[in-house]
Coordinates of C-alpha atoms and ligand atoms in Angstrom, one line a residue:
M1 CA 0.0 0.0 0.0
A2 CA 3.0 2.3 -0.2
W3 CA 1.7 3.9 -3.3
A4 CA -1.5 4.9 -1.5
A5 CA 0.4 6.6 1.3
E6 CA 2.2 8.6 -1.4
G7 CA -1.2 9.9 -2.5
N8 CA -1.6 8.2 -5.8
Y9 CA -5.1 7.1 -6.3
E10 CA -7.0 5.9 -9.3
A11 CA -10.1 8.0 -9.8
M12 CA -12.7 10.4 -8.7
V13 CA -16.2 9.0 -8.9
L14 CA -19.1 11.3 -9.6
A15 CA -22.4 9.9 -8.6
C16 CA -26.0 10.9 -7.6
I17 CA -27.4 11.4 -4.1
D18 CA -30.3 9.0 -4.8
P19 CA -30.3 6.5 -1.8
R20 CA -31.1 3.6 -4.1
L21 CA -27.8 4.0 -5.9
Q22 CA -25.4 4.2 -3.0
E23 CA -24.8 0.5 -2.6
P24 CA -24.9 -0.4 -6.3
V25 CA -22.3 2.2 -7.0
R26 CA -20.1 1.0 -4.2
N27 CA -20.5 -2.6 -5.3
Y28 CA -19.6 -1.7 -8.9
L29 CA -16.4 0.0 -7.8
A30 CA -15.5 -2.9 -5.5
D31 CA -16.0 -5.3 -8.5
R32 CA -13.5 -3.1 -10.4
Q33 CA -11.0 -3.5 -7.6
L34 CA -11.2 0.2 -6.8
K35 CA -12.1 -0.1 -3.1
G36 CA -10.0 2.5 -1.2
K37 CA -8.6 3.9 -4.4
Y38 CA -11.1 6.6 -5.3
S39 CA -12.4 9.9 -4.1
Q40 CA -16.1 10.6 -4.5
F41 CA -18.3 13.5 -5.3
V42 CA -22.0 12.9 -4.8
I43 CA -24.5 15.4 -6.0
A44 CA -28.1 15.3 -7.4
G45 CA -27.9 14.1 -11.0
S46 CA -24.2 13.2 -11.0
A47 CA -22.8 14.4 -14.3
I48 CA -26.1 16.2 -15.1
G49 CA -25.9 18.2 -11.8
V50 CA -22.4 19.5 -12.7
T51 CA -23.1 20.4 -16.3
H52 CA -26.8 21.2 -16.9
P53 CA -27.8 24.9 -16.7
A54 CA -30.7 24.0 -14.4
F55 CA -28.1 23.4 -11.7
K56 CA -25.6 26.1 -12.6
D57 CA -25.0 27.1 -9.0
W58 CA -23.5 23.7 -8.3
H59 CA -21.0 23.5 -11.1
K60 CA -18.1 25.4 -9.6
A61 CA -18.0 23.2 -6.5
F62 CA -17.5 20.1 -8.6
W63 CA -14.8 21.5 -10.9
D64 CA -12.9 22.9 -7.9
N65 CA -13.2 19.6 -6.1
L66 CA -12.0 17.7 -9.2
G67 CA -9.0 20.0 -9.4
T68 CA -8.3 19.4 -5.7
S69 CA -8.5 15.6 -6.1
I70 CA -6.1 15.8 -9.1
Q71 CA -3.7 17.8 -7.0
L72 CA -3.9 15.9 -3.7
H73 CA -4.7 12.4 -4.8
K74 CA -3.0 12.3 -8.2
I75 CA -6.1 10.7 -9.7
K76 CA -5.8 9.7 -13.4
K77 CA -9.5 9.4 -14.2
V78 CA -13.0 10.6 -13.4
I79 CA -15.8 8.0 -13.5
A80 CA -19.2 9.6 -13.8
I81 CA -22.2 7.4 -13.1
T82 CA -25.7 8.6 -13.8
H83 CA -28.7 6.4 -13.2
R84 CA -32.2 5.5 -14.5
D85 CA -35.3 7.0 -12.9
C86 CA -33.2 10.0 -11.7
G87 CA -35.2 12.9 -10.4
A88 CA -32.5 15.5 -11.3
A89 CA -32.5 14.2 -14.9
R90 CA -36.3 14.7 -15.0
I91 CA -35.9 18.3 -13.7
A92 CA -33.1 19.1 -16.1
F93 CA -34.6 17.6 -19.3
G94 CA -38.3 17.2 -18.7
A95 CA -40.4 14.1 -18.1
D96 CA -40.8 13.3 -21.8
K97 CA -37.0 13.0 -22.2
V98 CA -36.8 10.2 -19.7
A99 CA -40.3 8.6 -20.2
T100 CA -39.1 5.4 -21.7
A101 CA -35.9 3.4 -21.3
A102 CA -34.9 4.3 -24.9
A103 CA -35.5 8.0 -24.3
E104 CA -33.7 7.8 -21.1
T105 CA -30.7 6.1 -22.7
E106 CA -30.6 8.8 -25.4
T107 CA -30.9 11.7 -22.9
H108 CA -28.2 10.4 -20.6
G109 CA -26.0 9.6 -23.6
M110 CA -26.1 13.3 -24.6
A111 CA -25.6 14.5 -21.0
L112 CA -22.6 12.2 -20.5
A113 CA -21.1 13.3 -23.9
D114 CA -21.4 16.9 -22.7
F115 CA -19.7 15.9 -19.4
R116 CA -16.8 14.3 -21.3
K117 CA -16.4 17.4 -23.5
Q118 CA -16.3 19.6 -20.4
V119 CA -13.7 17.4 -18.7
A120 CA -11.6 17.5 -21.9
E121 CA -11.7 21.3 -21.9
R122 CA -11.0 21.8 -18.2
Q123 CA -8.8 18.8 -17.3
P124 CA -7.3 17.6 -20.6
A125 CA -4.9 15.2 -19.0
L126 CA -7.6 13.3 -17.2
A127 CA -9.2 10.1 -18.5
V128 CA -13.0 10.0 -18.4
E129 CA -15.4 7.1 -18.1
T130 CA -19.2 7.6 -18.2
G131 CA -22.0 5.2 -17.5
L132 CA -25.7 4.9 -16.9
M133 CA -26.6 2.6 -14.1
A134 CA -29.9 0.8 -13.7
L135 CA -31.5 0.5 -10.2
D136 CA -30.3 -3.1 -10.1
G137 CA -26.7 -2.0 -10.5
K138 CA -26.2 -2.9 -14.2
I139 CA -24.2 -0.3 -16.0
E140 CA -24.0 0.8 -19.6
M141 CA -20.9 2.6 -20.5
F142 CA -20.8 5.5 -23.0
A143 CA -17.7 6.5 -24.9
Ligands
ZN201 ZN1 -30.4 10.7 -9.3

């Protein structure tokens, strides 16, 4: 664990505050052998909360925290996980845009693409992974 004491961690994880997703997200990261190797930023809507204009007052806190985690923890990557049936996604995009699984996939796909673009602009050295998680913990990654 010497590398951990030196402050070299793998990732910052960005996830939603929804209580139903806390354990699925934790389990997903454990399955990826990331236990103890990530910092975490939890905010309503996850990537949607830190990019969509509906939540503009929240954006700065995330980007500042991401910068801090890069500096302090030497993370290499940000992993953003949004989820199905997300109340924040409904507020941001409207009920019609998340009314069916297909519409929801398309909406989150666009939101996650916007997130990747903003990370590339603000932190070009950082790798980005984005995924949409179902309530049962199954995740679809978008690239
Ligand atoms: Zn949510």
